[in-house]
mmCIF file of C-alpha atoms in Angstrom:
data_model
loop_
_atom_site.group_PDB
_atom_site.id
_atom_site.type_symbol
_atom_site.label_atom_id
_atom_site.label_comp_id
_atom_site.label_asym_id
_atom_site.label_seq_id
_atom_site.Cartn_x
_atom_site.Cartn_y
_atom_site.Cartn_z
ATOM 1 C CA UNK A 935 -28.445 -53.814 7.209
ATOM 2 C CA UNK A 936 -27.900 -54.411 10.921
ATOM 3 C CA UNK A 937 -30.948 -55.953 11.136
ATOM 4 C CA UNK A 938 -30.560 -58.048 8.716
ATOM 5 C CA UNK A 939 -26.778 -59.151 10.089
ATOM 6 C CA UNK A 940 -27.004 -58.357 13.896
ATOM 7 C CA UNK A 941 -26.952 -62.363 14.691
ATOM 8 C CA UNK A 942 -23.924 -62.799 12.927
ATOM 9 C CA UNK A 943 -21.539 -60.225 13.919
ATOM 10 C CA UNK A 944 -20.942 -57.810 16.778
ATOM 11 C CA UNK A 945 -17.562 -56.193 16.206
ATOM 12 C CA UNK A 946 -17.203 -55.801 13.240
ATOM 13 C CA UNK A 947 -13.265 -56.942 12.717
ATOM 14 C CA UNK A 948 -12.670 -57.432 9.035
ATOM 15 C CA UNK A 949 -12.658 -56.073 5.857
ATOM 16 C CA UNK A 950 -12.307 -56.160 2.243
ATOM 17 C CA UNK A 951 -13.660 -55.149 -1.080
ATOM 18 C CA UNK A 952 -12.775 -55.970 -4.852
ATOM 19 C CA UNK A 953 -14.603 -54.030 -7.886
ATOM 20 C CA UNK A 954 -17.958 -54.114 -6.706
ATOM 21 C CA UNK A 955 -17.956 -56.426 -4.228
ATOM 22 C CA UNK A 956 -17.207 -55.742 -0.290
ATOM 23 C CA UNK A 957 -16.874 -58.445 2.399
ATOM 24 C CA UNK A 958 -17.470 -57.909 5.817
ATOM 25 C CA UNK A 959 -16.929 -59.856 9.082
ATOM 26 C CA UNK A 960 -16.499 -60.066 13.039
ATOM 27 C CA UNK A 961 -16.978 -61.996 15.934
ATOM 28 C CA UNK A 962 -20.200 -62.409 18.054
ATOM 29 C CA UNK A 963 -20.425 -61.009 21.274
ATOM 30 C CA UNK A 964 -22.576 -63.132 23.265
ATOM 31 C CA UNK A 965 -21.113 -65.466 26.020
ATOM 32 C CA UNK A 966 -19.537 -68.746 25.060
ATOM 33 C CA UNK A 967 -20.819 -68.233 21.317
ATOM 34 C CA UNK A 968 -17.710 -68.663 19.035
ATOM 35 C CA UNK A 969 -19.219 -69.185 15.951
ATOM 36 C CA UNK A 970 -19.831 -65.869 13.169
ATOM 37 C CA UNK A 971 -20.447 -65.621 9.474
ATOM 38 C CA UNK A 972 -18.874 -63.653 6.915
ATOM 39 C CA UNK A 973 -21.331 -61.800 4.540
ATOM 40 C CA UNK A 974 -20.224 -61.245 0.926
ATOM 41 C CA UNK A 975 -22.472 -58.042 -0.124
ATOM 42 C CA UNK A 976 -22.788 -56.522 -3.716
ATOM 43 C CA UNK A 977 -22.202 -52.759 -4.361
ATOM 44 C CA UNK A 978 -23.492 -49.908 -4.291
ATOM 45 C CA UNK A 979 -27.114 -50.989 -2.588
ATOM 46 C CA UNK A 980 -25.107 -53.554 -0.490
ATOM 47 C CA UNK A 981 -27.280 -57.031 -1.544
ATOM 48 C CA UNK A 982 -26.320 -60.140 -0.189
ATOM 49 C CA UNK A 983 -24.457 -62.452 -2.488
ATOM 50 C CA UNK A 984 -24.081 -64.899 0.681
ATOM 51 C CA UNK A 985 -23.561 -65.395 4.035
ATOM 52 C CA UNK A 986 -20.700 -68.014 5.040
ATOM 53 C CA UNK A 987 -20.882 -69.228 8.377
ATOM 54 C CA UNK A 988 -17.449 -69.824 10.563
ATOM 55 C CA UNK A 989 -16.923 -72.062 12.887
ATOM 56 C CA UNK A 990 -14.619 -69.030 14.807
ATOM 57 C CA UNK A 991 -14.860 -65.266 14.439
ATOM 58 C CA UNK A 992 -13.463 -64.021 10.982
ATOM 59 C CA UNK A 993 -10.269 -61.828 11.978
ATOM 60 C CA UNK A 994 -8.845 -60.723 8.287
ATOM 61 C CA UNK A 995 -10.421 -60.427 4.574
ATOM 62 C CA UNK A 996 -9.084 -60.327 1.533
ATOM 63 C CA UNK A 997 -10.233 -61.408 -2.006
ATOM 64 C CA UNK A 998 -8.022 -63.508 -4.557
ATOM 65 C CA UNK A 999 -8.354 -61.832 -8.004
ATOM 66 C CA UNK A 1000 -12.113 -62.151 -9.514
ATOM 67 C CA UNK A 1001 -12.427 -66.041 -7.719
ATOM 68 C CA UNK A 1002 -11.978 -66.191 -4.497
ATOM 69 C CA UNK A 1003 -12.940 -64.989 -1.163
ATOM 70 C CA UNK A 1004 -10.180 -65.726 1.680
ATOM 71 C CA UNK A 1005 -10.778 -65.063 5.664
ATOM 72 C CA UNK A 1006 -8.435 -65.345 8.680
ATOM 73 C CA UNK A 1007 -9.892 -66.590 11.370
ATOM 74 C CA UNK A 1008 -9.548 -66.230 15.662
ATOM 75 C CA UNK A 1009 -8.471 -69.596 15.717
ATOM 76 C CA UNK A 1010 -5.492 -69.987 13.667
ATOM 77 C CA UNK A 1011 -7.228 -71.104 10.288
ATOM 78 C CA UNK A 1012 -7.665 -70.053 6.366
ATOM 79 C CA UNK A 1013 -10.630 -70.196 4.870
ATOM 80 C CA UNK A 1014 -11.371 -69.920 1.061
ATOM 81 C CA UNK A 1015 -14.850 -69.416 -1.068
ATOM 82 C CA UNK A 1016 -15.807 -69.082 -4.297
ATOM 83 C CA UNK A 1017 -17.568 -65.732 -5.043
ATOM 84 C CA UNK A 1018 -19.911 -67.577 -7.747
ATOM 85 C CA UNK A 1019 -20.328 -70.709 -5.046
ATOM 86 C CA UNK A 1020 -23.760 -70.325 -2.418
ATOM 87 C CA UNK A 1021 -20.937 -70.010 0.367
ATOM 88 C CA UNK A 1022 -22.703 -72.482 2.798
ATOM 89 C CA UNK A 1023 -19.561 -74.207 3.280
ATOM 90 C CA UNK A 1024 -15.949 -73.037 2.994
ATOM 91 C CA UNK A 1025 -14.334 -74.856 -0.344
ATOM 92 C CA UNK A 1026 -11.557 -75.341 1.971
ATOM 93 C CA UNK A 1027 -10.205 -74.558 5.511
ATOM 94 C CA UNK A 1028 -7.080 -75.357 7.284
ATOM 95 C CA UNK A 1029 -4.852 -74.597 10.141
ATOM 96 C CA UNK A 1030 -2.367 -71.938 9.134
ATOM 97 C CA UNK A 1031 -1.278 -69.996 12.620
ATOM 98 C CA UNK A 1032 -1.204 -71.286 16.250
ATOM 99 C CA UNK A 1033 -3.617 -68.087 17.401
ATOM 100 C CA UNK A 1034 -5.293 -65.357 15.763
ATOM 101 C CA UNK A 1035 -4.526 -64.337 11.944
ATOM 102 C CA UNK A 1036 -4.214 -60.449 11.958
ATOM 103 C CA UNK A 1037 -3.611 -59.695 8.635
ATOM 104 C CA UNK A 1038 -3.846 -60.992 5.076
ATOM 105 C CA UNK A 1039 -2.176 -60.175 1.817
ATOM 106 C CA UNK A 1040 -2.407 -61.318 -1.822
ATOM 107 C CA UNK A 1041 -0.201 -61.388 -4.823
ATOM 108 C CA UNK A 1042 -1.808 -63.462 -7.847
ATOM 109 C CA UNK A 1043 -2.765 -66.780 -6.279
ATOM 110 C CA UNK A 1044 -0.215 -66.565 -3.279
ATOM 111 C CA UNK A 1045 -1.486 -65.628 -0.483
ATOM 112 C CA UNK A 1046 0.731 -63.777 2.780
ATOM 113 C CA UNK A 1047 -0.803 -63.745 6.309
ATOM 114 C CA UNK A 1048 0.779 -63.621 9.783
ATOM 115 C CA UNK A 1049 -0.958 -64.078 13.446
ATOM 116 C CA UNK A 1050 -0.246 -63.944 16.812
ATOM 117 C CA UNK A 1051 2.477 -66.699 16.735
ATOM 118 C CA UNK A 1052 4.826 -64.088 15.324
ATOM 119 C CA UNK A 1053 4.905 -65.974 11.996
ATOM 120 C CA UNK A 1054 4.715 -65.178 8.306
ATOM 121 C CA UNK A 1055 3.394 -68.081 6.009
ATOM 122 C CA UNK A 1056 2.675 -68.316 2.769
ATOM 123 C CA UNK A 1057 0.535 -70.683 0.806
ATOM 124 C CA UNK A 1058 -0.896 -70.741 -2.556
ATOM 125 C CA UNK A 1059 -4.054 -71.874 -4.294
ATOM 126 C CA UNK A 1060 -3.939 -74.689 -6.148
ATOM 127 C CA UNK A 1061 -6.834 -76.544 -8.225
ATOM 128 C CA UNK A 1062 -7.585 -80.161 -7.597
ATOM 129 C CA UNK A 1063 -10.578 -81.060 -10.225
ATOM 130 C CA UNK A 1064 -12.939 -77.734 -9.664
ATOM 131 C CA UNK A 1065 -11.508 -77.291 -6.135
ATOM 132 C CA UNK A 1066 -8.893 -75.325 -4.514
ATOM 133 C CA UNK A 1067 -6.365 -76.538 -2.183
ATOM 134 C CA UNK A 1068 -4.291 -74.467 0.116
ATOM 135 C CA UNK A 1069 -0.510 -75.549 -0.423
ATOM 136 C CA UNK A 1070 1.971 -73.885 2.046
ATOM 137 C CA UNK A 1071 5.251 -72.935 0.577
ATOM 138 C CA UNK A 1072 7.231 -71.202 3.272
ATOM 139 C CA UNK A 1073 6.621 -70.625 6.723
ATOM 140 C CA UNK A 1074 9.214 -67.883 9.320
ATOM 141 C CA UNK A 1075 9.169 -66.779 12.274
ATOM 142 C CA UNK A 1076 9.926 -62.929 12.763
ATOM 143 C CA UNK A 1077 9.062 -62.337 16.460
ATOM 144 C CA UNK A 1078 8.273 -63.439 19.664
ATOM 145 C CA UNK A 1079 5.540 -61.116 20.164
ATOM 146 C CA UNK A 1080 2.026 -60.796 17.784
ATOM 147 C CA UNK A 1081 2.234 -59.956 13.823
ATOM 148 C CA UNK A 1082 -0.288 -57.510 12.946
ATOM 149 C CA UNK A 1083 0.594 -56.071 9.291
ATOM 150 C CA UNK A 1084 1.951 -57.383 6.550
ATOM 151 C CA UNK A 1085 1.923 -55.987 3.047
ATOM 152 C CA UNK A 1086 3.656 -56.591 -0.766
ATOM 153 C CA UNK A 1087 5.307 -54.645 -3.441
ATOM 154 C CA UNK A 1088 4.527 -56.403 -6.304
ATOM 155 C CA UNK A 1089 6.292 -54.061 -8.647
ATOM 156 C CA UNK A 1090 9.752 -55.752 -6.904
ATOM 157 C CA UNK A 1091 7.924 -58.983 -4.972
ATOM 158 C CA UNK A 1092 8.869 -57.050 -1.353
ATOM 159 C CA UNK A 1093 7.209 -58.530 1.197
ATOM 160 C CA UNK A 1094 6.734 -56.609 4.853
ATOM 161 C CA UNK A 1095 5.873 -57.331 7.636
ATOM 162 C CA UNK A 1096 5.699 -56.224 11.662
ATOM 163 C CA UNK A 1097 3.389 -55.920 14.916
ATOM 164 C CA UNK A 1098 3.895 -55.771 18.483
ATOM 165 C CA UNK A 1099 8.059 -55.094 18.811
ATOM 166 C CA UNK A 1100 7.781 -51.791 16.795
ATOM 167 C CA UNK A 1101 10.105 -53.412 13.617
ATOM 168 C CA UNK A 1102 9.006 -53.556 10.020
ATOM 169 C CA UNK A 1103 10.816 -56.652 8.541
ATOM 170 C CA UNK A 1104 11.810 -56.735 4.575
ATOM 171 C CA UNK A 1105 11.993 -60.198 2.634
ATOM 172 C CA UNK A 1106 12.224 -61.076 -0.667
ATOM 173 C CA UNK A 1107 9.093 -63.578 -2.061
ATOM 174 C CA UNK A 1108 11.223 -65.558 -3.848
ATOM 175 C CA UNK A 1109 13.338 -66.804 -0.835
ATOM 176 C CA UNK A 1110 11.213 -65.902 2.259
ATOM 177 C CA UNK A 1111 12.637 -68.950 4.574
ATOM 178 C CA UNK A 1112 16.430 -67.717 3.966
ATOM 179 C CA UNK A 1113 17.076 -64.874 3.523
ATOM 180 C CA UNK A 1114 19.260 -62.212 5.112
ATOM 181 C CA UNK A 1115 16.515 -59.669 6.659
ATOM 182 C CA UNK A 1116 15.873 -55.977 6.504
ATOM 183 C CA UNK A 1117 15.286 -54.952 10.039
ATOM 184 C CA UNK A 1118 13.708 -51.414 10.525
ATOM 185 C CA UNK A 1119 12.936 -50.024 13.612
ATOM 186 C CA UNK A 1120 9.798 -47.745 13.613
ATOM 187 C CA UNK A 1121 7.240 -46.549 15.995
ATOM 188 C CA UNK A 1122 5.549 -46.677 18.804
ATOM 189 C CA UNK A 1123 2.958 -49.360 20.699
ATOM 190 C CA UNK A 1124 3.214 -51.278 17.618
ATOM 191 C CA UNK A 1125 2.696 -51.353 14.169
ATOM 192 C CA UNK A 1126 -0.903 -52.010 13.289
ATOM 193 C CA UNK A 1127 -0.744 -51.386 9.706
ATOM 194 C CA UNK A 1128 2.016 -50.745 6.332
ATOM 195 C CA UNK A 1129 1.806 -49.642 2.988
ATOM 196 C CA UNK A 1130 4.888 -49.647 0.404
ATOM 197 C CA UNK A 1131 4.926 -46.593 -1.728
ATOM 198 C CA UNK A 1132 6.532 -46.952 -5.039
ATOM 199 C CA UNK A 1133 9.341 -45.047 -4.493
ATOM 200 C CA UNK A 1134 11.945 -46.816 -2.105
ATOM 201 C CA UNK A 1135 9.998 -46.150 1.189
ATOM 202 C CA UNK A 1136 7.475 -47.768 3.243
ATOM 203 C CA UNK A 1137 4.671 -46.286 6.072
ATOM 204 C CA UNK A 1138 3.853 -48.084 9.160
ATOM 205 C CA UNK A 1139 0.431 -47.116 10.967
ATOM 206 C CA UNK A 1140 1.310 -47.371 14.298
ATOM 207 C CA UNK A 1141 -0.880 -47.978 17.721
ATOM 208 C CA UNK A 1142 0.192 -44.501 19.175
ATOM 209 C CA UNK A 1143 -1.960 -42.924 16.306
ATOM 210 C CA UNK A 1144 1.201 -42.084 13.934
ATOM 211 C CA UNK A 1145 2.150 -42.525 10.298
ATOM 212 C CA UNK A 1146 5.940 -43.265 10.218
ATOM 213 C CA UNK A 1147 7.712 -43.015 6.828
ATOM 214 C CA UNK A 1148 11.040 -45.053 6.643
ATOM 215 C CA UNK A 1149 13.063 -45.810 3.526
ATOM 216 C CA UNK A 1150 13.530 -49.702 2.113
ATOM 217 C CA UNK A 1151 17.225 -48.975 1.618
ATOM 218 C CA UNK A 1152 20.513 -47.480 3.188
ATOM 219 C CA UNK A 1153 19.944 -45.168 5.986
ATOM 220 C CA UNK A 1154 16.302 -45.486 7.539
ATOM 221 C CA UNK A 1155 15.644 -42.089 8.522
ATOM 222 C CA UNK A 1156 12.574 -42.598 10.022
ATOM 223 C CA UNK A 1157 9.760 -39.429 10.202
ATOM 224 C CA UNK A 1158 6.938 -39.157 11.647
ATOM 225 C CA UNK A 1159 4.812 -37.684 9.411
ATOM 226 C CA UNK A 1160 1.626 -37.235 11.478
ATOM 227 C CA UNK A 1161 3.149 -34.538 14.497
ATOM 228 C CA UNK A 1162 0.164 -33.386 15.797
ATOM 229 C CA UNK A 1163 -2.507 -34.781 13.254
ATOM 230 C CA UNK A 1164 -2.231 -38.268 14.377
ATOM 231 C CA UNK A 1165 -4.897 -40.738 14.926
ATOM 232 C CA UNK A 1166 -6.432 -40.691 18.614
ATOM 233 C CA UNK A 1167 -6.196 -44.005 18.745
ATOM 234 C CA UNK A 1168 -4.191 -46.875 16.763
ATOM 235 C CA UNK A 1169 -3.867 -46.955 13.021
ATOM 236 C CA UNK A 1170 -5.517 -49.832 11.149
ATOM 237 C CA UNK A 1171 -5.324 -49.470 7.885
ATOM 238 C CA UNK A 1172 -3.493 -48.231 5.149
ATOM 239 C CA UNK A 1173 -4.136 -47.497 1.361
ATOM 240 C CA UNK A 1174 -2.081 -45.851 -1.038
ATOM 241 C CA UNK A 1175 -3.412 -44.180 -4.321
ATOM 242 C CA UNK A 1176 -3.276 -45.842 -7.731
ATOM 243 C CA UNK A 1177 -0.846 -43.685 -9.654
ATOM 244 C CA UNK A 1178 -2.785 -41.283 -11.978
ATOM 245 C CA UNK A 1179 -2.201 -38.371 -14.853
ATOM 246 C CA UNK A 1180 -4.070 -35.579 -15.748
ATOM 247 C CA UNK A 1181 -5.687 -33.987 -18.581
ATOM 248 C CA UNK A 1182 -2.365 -33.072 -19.894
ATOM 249 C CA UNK A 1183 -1.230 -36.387 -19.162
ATOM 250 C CA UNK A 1184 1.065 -35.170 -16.166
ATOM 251 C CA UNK A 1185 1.306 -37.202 -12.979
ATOM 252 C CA UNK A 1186 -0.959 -36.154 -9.905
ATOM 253 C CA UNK A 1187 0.219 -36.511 -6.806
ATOM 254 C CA UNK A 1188 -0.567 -39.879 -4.888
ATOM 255 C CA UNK A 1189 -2.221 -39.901 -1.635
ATOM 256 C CA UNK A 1190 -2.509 -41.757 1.498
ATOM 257 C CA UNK A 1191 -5.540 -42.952 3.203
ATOM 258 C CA UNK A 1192 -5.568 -44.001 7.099
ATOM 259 C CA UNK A 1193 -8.205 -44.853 8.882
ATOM 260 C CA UNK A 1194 -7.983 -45.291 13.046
ATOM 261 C CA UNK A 1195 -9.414 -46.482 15.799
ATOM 262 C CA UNK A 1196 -10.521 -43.129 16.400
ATOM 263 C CA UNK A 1197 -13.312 -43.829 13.304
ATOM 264 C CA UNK A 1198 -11.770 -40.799 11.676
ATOM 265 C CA UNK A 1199 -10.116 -41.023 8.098
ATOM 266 C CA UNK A 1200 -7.351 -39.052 6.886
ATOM 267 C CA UNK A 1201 -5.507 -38.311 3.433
ATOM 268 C CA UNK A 1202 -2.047 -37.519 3.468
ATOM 269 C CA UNK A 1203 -0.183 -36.414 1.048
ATOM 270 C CA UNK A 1204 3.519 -37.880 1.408
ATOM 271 C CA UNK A 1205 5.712 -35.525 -0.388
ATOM 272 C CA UNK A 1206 4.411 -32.254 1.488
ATOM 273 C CA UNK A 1207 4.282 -31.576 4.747
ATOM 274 C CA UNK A 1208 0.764 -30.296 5.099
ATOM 275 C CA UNK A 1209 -1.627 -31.256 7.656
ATOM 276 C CA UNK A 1210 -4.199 -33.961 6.316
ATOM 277 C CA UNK A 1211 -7.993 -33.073 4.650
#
């Protein structure tokens, strides 16, 4: 596999799988080489279904239902595929952030993502003939300093997001330009990654290696949940079980995954206190 991908990416930055397929992409190394591709592989034995080249490193995945293939880039732009297409060519590309987009997230055909600029935008996919065009509906600025998470509750269309000024920030979808802002102070070196919970609280992965647990409502009464099993090394990425029963039909506990910097991955589970497996 690294032979076969070695001229296309480096550091590997980015990414994303849906079902069985995974995505994967970076940024070249090499000196004054700006260009990459993003390689959309089929599981389990990992064959290529294509190889998109980018005109800039690819900086954040994420896949659009069963359709669509979606990548940040270091320059500032969104770039879309279809997963059926022979991804030579992006079906379209345009200029979303003024810098690097960190971090991507989807709910139906909308699509969240927020950069370096310090702002959130949202766009959605719409079909012209066979297709798609990127159509931005809102567009906020929540900081002067770099956005590096950003996640949804879709259960209550929650959006949050946060970065380098160690805040989460809660808006509504439905009114994401005006309205009055939940502002939650959390962490340390920033806040790399976030995952909502289902149950009125939300965790931020933070660069000091943490996992910070603060609630969405009233008092924030944030805890650090990691003490001294934290990450060596910033936090980025998040995942939250899918909620599932047992035999009996009783619920079993949800978990956390986090994965670091450190290359270690962890599984925490939220509503105990022990150390994570």
């Amino acid at each position: 596999m690294a032979k076969q991908y070695a001229p296309h990416i480096e550091r590997l930055l980015a990414v994303a799988a849906s079902g069985k397929l995974l995505a994967v992409g970076g940024r070249r190394d090499a000196v004054g080489v700006d260009d990459s591709h993003v390689h959309l592989l089929q599981l389990p034995k990992l064959n290529a279904r294509f190889s998109a080249p980018l005109d800039a490193a690819a900086s954040a995945l994420a896949f659009c239902g069963n359709d669509w293939l979606l990548a940040g880039t270091a320059k500032g732009d969104l770039a879309i595929w279809r997963i059926g297409g022979d991804g030579k060519q992006p079906d379209e590309q345009q200029p979303v952030h003024d810098g690097v987009v960190r971090a991507l997230a989807i709910i139906d055909t909308q699509i969240l993502s927020v950069g370096d600029d310090g702002v959130l935008a949202l766009h959605c996919i719409e079909m012209d003939g066979d297709r798609p065009r990127l159509r931005e509906q809102a567009r906020r600025r929540l900081s002067e300093q770099a956005l590096q998470a950003v996640a949804v509750d879709s259960a209550t269309a929650t959006i949050a997001a946060a970065g380098a000024d160690n805040t989460i920030v809660i808006l509504p979808l439905a009114n994401l330009s005006d309205a009055e802002a939940r502002v939650i102070p959390c962490g340390a070196r920033g806040i790399c990654a976030l995952s909502f919970t289902g149950d009125g609280r939300i965790v931020a992965g933070c660069g000091d290696g943490s996992i910070r647990v603060c609630f969405l409502e009233g008092a924030i009464d944030e805890e650090n949940r990691s003490g001294d099993a934290a990450h060596q090394g910033p936090v980025r990425s998040l995942l939250f079980s899918a909620a599932l029963n047992d035999e009996q039909g009783r619920p079993l506990p949800r978990r956390l995954f986090s994965l670091g910097e450190d290359g270690e991955l962890k599984v925490w589970t939220l509503d105990q206190r022990r150390k994570p497996r």
